[in-house]
Every structure is written in C-alpha cells, then in structure tokens.
Short mmCIF file of C-alpha atoms in Angstrom, two decimals:
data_model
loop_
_atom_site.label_atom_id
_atom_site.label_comp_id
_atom_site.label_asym_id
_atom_site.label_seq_id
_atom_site.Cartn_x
_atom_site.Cartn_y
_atom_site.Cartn_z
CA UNK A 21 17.24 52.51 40.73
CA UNK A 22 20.72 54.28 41.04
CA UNK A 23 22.24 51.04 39.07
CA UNK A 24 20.60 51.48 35.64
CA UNK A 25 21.47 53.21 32.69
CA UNK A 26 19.83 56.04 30.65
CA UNK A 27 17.08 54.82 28.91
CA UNK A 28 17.83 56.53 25.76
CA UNK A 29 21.47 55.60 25.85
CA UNK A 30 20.62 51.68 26.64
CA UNK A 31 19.12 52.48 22.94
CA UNK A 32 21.74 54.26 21.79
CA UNK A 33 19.31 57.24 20.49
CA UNK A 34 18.96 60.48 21.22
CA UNK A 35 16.30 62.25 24.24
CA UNK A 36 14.15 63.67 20.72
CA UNK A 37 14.01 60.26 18.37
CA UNK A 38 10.88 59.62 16.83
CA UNK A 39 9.00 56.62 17.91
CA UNK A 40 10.13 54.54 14.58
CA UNK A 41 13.66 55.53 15.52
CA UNK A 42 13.06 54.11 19.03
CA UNK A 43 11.37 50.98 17.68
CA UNK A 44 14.20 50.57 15.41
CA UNK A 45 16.95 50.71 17.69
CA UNK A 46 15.17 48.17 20.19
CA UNK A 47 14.56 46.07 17.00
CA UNK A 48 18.14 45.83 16.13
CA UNK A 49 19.01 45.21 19.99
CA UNK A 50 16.69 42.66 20.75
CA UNK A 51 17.52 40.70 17.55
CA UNK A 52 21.38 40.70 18.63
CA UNK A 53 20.54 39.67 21.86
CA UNK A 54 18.40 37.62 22.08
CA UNK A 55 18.48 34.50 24.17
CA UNK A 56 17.53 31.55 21.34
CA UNK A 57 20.84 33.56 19.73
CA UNK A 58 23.19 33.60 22.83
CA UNK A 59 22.35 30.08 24.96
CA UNK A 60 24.06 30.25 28.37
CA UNK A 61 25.04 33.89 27.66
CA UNK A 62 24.37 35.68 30.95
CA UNK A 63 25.75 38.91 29.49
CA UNK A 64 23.33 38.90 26.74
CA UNK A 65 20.25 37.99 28.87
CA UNK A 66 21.05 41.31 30.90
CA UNK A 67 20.88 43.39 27.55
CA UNK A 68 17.98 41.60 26.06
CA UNK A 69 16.04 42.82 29.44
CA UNK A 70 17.63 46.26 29.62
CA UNK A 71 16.67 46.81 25.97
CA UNK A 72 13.53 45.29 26.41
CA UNK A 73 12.86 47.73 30.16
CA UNK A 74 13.83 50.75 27.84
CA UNK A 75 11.84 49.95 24.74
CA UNK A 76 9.03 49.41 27.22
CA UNK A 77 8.70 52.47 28.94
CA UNK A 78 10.06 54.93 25.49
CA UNK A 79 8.08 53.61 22.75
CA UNK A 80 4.73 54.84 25.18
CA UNK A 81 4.06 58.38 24.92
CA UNK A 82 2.61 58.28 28.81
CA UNK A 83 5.46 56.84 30.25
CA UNK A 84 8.27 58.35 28.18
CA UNK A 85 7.10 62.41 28.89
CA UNK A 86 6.93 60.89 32.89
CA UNK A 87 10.72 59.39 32.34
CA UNK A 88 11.56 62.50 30.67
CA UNK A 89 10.55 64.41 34.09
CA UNK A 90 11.22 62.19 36.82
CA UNK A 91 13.89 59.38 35.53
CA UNK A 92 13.50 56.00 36.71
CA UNK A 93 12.38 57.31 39.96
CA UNK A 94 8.90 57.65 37.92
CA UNK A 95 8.55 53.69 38.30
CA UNK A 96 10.43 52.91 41.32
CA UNK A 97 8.18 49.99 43.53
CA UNK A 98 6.18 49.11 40.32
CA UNK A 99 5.11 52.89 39.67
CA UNK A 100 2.22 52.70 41.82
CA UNK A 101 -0.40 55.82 41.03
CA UNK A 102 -0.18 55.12 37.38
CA UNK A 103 3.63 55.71 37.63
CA UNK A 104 4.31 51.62 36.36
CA UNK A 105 7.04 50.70 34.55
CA UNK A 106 9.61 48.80 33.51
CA UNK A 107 10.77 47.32 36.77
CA UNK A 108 8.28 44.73 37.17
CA UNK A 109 7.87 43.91 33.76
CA UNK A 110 7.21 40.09 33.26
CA UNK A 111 8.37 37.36 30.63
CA UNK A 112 5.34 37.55 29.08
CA UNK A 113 5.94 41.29 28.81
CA UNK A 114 9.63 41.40 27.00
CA UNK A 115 8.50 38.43 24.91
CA UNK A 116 5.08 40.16 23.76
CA UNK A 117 7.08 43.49 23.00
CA UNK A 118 9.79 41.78 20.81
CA UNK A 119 7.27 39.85 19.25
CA UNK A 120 5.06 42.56 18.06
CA UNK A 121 8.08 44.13 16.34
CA UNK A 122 8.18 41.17 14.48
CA UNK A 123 4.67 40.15 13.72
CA UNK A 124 4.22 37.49 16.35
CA UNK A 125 4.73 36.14 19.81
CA UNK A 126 8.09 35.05 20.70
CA UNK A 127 8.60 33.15 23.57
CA UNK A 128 12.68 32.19 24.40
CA UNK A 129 13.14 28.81 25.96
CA UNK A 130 16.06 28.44 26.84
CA UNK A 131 16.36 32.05 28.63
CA UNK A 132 15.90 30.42 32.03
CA UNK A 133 16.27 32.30 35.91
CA UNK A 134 13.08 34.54 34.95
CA UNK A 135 11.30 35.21 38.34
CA UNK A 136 14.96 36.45 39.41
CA UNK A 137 15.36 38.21 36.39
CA UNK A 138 12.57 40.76 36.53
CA UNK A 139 11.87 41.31 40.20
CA UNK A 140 11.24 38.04 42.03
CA UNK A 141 13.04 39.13 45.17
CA UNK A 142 11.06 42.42 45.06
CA UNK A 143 7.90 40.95 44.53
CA UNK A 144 8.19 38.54 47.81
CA UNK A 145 9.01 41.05 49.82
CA UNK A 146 5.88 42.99 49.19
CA UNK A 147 3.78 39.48 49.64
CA UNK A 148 5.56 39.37 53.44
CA UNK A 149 2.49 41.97 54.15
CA UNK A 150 1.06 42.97 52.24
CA UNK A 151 -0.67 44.88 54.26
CA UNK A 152 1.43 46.94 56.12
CA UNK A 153 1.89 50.29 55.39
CA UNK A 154 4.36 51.35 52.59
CA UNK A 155 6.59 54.47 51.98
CA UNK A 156 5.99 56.50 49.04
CA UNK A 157 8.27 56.49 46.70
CA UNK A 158 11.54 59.42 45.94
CA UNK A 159 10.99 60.85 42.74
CA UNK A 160 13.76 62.79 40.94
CA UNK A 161 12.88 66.26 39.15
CA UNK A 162 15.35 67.90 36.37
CA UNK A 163 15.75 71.38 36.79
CA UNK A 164 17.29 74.09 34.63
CA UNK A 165 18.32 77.34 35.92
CA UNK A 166 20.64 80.28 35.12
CA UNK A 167 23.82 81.25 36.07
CA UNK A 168 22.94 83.77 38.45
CA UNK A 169 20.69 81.53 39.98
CA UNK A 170 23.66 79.51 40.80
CA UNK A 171 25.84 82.13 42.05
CA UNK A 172 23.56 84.20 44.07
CA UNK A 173 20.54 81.61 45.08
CA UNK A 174 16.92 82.34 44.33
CA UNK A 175 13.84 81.07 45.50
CA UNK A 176 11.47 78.62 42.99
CA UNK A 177 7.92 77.69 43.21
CA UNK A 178 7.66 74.19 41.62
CA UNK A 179 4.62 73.30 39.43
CA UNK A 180 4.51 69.39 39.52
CA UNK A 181 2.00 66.29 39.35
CA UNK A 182 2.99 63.23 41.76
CA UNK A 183 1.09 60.26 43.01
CA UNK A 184 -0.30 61.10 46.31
CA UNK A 185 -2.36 59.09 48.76
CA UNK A 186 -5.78 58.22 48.04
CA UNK A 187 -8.05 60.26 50.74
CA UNK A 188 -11.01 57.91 49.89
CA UNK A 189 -9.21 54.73 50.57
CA UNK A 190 -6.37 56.03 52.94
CA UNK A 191 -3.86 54.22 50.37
CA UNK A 192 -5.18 50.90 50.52
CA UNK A 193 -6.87 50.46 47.27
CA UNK A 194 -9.85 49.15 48.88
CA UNK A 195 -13.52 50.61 48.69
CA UNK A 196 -15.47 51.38 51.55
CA UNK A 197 -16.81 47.36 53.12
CA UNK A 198 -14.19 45.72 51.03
CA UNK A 199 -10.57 44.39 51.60
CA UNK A 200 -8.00 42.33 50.57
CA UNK A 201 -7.97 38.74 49.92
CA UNK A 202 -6.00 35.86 48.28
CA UNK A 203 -5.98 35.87 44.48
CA UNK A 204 -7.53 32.79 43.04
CA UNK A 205 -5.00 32.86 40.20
CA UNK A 206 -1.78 32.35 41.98
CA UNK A 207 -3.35 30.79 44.82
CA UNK A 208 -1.45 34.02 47.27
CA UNK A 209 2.22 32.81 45.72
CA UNK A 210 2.40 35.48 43.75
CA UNK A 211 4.02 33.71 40.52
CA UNK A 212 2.42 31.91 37.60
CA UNK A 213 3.69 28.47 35.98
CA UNK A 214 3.64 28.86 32.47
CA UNK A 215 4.57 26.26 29.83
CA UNK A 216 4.87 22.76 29.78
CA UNK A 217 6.72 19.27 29.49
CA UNK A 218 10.39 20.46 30.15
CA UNK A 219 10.11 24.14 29.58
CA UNK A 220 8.41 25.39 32.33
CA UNK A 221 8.97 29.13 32.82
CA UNK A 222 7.91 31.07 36.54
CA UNK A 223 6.44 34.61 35.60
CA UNK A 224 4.75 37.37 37.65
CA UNK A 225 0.91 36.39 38.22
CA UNK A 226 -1.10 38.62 35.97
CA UNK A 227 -3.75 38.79 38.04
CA UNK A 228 -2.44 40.10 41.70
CA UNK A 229 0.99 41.48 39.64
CA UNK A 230 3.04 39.41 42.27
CA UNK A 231 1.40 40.94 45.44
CA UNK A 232 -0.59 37.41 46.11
CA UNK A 233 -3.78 39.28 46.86
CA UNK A 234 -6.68 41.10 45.19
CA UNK A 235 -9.11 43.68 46.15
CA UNK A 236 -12.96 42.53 46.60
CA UNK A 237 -14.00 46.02 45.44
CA UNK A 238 -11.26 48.51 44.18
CA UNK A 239 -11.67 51.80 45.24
CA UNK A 240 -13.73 54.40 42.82
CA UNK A 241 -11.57 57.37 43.24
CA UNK A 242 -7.74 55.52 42.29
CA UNK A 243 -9.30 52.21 40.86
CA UNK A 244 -7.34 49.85 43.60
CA UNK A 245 -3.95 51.61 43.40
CA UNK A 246 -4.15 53.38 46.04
CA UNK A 247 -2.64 56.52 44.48
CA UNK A 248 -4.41 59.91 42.87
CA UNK A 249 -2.09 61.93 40.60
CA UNK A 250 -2.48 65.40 41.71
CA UNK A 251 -0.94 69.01 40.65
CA UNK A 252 0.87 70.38 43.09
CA UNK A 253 3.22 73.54 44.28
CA UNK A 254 6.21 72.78 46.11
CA UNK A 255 8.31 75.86 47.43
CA UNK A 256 12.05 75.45 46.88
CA UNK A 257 14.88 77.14 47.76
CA UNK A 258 18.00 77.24 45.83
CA UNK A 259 21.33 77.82 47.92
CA UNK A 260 24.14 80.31 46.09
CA UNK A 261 27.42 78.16 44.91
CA UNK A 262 25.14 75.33 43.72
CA UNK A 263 26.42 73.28 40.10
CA UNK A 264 25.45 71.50 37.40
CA UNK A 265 24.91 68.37 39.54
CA UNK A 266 24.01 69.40 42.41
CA UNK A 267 20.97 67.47 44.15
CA UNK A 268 18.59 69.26 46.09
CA UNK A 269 16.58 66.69 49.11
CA UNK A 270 12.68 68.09 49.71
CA UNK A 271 12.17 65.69 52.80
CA UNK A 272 8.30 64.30 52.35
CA UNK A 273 7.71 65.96 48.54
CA UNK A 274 7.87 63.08 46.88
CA UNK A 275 5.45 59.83 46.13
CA UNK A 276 2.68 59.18 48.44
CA UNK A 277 2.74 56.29 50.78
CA UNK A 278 0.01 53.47 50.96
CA UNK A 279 -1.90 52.19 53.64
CA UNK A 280 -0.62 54.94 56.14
CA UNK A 281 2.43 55.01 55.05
CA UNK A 282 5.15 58.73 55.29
CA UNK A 283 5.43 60.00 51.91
CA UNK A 284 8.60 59.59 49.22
CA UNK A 285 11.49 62.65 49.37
CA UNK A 286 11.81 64.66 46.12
CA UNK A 287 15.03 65.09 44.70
CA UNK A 288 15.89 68.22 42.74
CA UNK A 289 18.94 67.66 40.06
CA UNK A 290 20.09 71.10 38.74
CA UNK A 291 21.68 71.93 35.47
CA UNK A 292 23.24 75.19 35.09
CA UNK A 293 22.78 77.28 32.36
CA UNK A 294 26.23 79.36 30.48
CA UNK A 295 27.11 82.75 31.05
CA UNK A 296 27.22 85.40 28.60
CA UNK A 297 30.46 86.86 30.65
CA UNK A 298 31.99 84.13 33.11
CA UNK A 299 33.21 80.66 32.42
CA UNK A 300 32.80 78.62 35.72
CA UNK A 301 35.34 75.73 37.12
CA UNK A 302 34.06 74.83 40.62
CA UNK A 303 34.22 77.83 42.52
CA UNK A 304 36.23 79.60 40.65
CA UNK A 305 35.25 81.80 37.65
CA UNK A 306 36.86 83.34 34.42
CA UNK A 307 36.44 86.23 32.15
CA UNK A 308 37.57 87.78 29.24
CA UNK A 309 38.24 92.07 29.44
CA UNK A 310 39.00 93.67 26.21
CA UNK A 311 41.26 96.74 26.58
CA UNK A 312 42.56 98.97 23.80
CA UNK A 313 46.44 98.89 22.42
CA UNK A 314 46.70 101.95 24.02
CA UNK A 315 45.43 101.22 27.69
CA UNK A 316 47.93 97.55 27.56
CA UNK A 317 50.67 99.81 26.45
CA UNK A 318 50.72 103.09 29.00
CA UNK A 319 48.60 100.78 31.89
CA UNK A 320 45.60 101.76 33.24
CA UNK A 321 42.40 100.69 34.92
CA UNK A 322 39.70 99.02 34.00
CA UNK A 323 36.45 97.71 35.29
CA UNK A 324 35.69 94.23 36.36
CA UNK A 325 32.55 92.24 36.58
CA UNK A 326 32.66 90.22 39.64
CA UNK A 327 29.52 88.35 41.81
CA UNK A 328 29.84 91.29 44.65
CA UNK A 329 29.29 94.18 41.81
CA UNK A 330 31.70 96.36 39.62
CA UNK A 331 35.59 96.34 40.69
CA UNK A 332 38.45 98.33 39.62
CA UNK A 333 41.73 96.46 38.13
CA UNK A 334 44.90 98.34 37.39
CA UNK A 335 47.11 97.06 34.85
CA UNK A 336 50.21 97.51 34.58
CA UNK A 337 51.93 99.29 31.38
CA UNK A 338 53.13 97.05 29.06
CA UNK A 339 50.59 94.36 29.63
CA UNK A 340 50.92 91.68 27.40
CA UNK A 341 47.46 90.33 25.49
CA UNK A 342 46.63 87.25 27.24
CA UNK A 343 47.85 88.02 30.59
CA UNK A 344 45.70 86.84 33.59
CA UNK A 345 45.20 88.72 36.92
CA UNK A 346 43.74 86.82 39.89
CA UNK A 347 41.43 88.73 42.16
CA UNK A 348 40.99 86.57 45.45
CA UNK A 349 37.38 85.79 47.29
CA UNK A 350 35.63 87.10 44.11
CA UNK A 351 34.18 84.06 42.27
CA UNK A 352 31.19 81.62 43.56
CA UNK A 353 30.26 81.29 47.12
CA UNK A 354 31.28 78.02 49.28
CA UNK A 355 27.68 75.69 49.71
CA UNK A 356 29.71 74.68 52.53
CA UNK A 357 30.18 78.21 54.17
CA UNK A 358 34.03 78.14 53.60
CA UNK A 359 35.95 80.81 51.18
CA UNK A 360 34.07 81.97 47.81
CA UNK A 361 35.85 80.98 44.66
CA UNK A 362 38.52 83.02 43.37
CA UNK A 363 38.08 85.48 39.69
CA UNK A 364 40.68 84.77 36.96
CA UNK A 365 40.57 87.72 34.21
CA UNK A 366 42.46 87.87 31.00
CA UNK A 367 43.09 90.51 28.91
CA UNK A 368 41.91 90.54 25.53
CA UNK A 369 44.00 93.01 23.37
CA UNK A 370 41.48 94.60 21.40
CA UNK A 371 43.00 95.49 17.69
CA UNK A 372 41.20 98.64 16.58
CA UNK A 373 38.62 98.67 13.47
CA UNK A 374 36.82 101.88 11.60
CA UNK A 375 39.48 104.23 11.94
CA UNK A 376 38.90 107.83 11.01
CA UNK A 377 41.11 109.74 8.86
CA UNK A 378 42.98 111.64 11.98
CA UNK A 379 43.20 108.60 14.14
CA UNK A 380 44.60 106.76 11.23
CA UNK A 381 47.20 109.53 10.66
CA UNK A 382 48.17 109.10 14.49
CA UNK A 383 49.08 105.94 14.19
CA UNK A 384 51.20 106.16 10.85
CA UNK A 385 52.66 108.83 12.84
CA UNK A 386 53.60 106.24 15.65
CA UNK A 387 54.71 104.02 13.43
CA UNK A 388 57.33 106.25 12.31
CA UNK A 389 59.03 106.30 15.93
CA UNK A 390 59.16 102.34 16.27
CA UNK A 391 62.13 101.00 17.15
CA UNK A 392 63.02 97.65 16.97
CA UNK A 393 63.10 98.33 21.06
CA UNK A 394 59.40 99.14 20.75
CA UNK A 395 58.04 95.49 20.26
CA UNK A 396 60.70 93.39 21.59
CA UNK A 397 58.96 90.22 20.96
CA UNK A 398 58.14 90.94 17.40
CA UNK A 399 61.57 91.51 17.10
CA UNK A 400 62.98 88.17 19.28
CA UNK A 401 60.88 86.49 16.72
CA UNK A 402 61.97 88.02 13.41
CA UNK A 403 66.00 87.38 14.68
CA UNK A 404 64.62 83.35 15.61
CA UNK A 405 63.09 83.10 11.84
CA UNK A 406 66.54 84.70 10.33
CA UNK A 407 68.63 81.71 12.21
CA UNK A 408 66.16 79.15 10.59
CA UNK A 409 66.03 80.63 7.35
CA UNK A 410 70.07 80.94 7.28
CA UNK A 411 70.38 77.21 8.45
CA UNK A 412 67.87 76.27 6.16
CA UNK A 413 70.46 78.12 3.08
CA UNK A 414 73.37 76.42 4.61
CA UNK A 415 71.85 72.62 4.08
CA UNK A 416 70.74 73.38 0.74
CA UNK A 417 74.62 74.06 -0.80
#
C-alpha cells in the first residue's frame, strides 16, 4: 500500500473535482493507454490499471469520502467490512469501467499477465487457509491541528467509524450451523477462465472473489464479511515538537481481524496548521518584532513571544532594520527529549504613519540636525550612485 500514488494525482485532478471532471480525466487516460494502443508496452499496462484502480474507487461517492479519510489503507486486503476497493479489482472490472465511459464493453486482448496484474499472488495466499485467523487491517487517519498543538502537545478524542469484528459470527462470515465450503464456480482455485480459442484470459472468480470458498449461510448481522462498521472514540495523545508529517502508531485501533484474529494499528498523519506570529523550520522558529525608528536608533528593549511565555530582548542602539537576534533553547521542543529548537527574531523597522501636528514638527526639527554622519549608509550609497553616474558622463563624450 506504501508503493502507490495519490489517487487524485494518478488523475492529475484536484482532491474537490466534480465527478465529470474525474470521469474525464480517467477518459482521456485510459484512451492513451490503453493496451489494444500500446501492444507489448509494459509501462502502459501499469498506467492503464493505475488509472483504472483510481477511477474505480473516485468516481463512487462511498468509496471516495472513505479514501478521502483513510487513504489506501481504506482497502488494504480487499477492504473487508465494506472497506473494498481497488486492490482486487478484476479484468472484468477495468474493462467494464472503461467501457461504460464509452458506451460499451471493452475487453483488451492482447493485455496478457492478468491474474498477476491485479492481485493473483495476494489472492493465493488467502486460499492457503482460508480459514485461519486474519489480522485486521492498519488504517491511516489525516489529522489537522494548530500550531500550538504542535508546540505544546494536547490531548484529542477521535470520532471515527472502522470495520470491527463481527460479535455474531466472531469474524468468520458464517451464520450460526453454517460454514465454509468449496465454491462450485471456481471449483476452490480461486480464478476463472474466461474467453476462448487463443485468447484465453485468467480473472478473479466472481463468485468466491479469489478466496476458493463460499459461505452456506452468510451471517445476518455483516452479510458474510465478517466485519460491522461501527462509530467509535479513540483517545489520542499528541506529543509537543510534533510536524507536519509526523505519524502517530495507536497499537490495536485500527481494522478488525477475522476469524479470531488481533486487530489492525491506526496510524495518525498530522498536518500542522500556520501561525499568526512564528514561522517554523524543524525545531527552530522565526518571528518578525516591529520596533519604532526611535527604539532601533537609541536601543532599547522589547518584548518577545517565545513557547515558554513573554521574554525581554535588548537591542542595541543603532540597530539596523532587518537584523536578527538568536535566543537559544527557545523554539519547539525535541520529540526525542534532546535540546528545544532555537528562536530567530528580526527586527522590523516600523516607519511611522498619522502623525500629529507636534510630532510632525519634531521630526522636521530632527531633520534639521542630520548630518551626512547621521545615516551613513544612505550616504555610502548616494557617493556609490555619484561614481556611476560620473562614469556613465565619461562614456557618453
């Protein structure tokens, strides 16, 4: 599941297209890659079944707002529980979605290799035994939370709906009296035969969906899947110094097992919201002060937002607009327990607006008493621009 690409950018569209955008984009895709178009291409046949996995899952509202929740995690092991997907997907399946798009069924001879293509190795490995008891599977949950969050930590209640084990059937799909047995379609193989003459095509049995057996007498309460989808409240706790990124293990949160079988972990990714006042590079963290002329000019001190509360910052007179003072230990806690980030904070030379008649006065009377000495750099730069401008006079005679 780690291995495969964004839905939505396999596409190319955007996490809020409209279903006709979505059908659109897979329309174009599956046209330019398909396999009657690209014989023997084995780079094409990988995009005509990634396109086709993605169209799959986001043209149905169902599975889409489950995607948009859990990522492919939703349908990891066939998306038992109601959580199926695109994973096990047949022939039949891709063939039957690009050919509705185009007002029939399509069916691609020469795209050969098909029970490898879309699970075959999976699929025997469940029929080994089918039986036994199977972990649940992880499931991956998106959360957003705000800066201070990050910084400081906080604690979260979770409000989510996951597969979990059937209590009627313990997991095994099976009403009370009943139980598994070959299915007459496949004969227990698992795999279908379709076609005929030289095409001949191997696709997942519709019947026992590659397990090789059915269920006499499905169970009432999950209808043979052995998985209830079930609301649920999941405590979390978020650790201070945590990123956009980080990943968060809840050991036995996620997917219910079958048959007996320990339960999925839940993964927690975090995004991290902006701060009104800090920008954030690791551990380390940045912010802007605004000071008056005067303050940058005679020094001062000023306060200073940091994780720990208010501190106190003397600058130095003549401070410069732009320059940046590093105060150690103050920026975002270690996950790791080692050093907290350092704060980097730049002063922003505030240039004053809505001046009243006496403090306007003040300053023409300052202005008076400058000096050329009074703004040296003002005054570097007006002797670099009268070199230029007297070069610039000689070249022109």
């Amino acid at each position: 599941m780690a291995d495969k690409r964004d839905y939505y950018e396999v596409l190319g569209v955007s996490r809020s297209a409209t279903a006709d955008e979505i059908k659109s984009a897979y329309r174009k895709l599956a046209m330019k890659y398909h396999p009657d178009r690209n014989p023997g291409d084995k780079a094409a046949e990988e995009k005509f079944k990634e396109a086709a996995e993605a169209y799959d899952v986001l043209h149905d509202p169902e599975k889409r707002q489950r995607y948009d929740q859990f990522g492919h995690q939703a349908f990891a092991n066939g998306g038992a529980g109601g959580f199926g997907g695109a994973g096990g997907m047949s022939m039949d399946d891709i063939f039957s979605a690009f050919g509705d798009l185009f007002g029939g069924r399509m069916r691609g001879g020469s795209f050969g290799g098909f029970e490898e293509f879309f699970g075959g190795g999976r699929q025997q490995q469940r029929r080994a035994d089918p039986n036994a008891p199977q972990r649940g599977d992880d499931m991956t949950f998106r959360l957003e939370i705000d800066f201070d969050e990050a910084v400081f930590g906080s604690e979260r209640t979770l409000e989510l709906t996951l597969p979990t084990q059937c209590k009627e059937c313990g997991g095994t799909g099976a009403a009370p009296g009943s139980k598994r047995v070959t299915c007459h379609t496949c004969g227990g193989h698992g795999v279908v035969i379709g076609g005929s003459g030289f095409f001949q095509v191997r696709q997942t049995c519709p019947t026992c969906g590659g397990e090789g057996m059915i269920i006499e007498k499905p169970c009432r309460s999950c209808r043979g899947a052995g998985h209830v989808t079930s609301p649920q409240k999941i405590s979390l706790r978020i650790p201070a110094g945590v990123d956009t990124g980080s990943k968060l293990r809840l050991q036995g949160k996620g997917g219910g097992g079958l048959r007996g079988g320990e339960n999925g972990d839940l993964y927690v990714l975090l995004e991290v919201r902006s701060s009104d006042i800090f920008e954030r590079e690791g551990q380390d963290l940045f912010v802007d002060i605004p000071v008056s002329p005067a303050v940058a000019a005679l020094g001062g001190e000023i306060a200073v937002p940091t994780p720990e509360g208010e501190a106190r910052l003397k600058i130095p007179a003549g401070t410069s607009n732009g320059k940046v003072f590093r105060l150690r230990g103050k920026g975002v806690p270690s996950l790791r327990g080692g050093m907290p980030g350092d704060l980097d904070v730049r002063i922003v030379i505030e240039v004053p607006t809505r001046l009243d008649r006496r403090q306007r006065a003040a300053l023409e009377d300052f202005q008076k008493l400058v000096t050329p000495d009074t703004f040296p750099e003002a005054q570097r730069f007006a002797n670099r621009s009268k070199v230029f401008f007297a070069h610039r006079d000689k070249l022109k005679k």
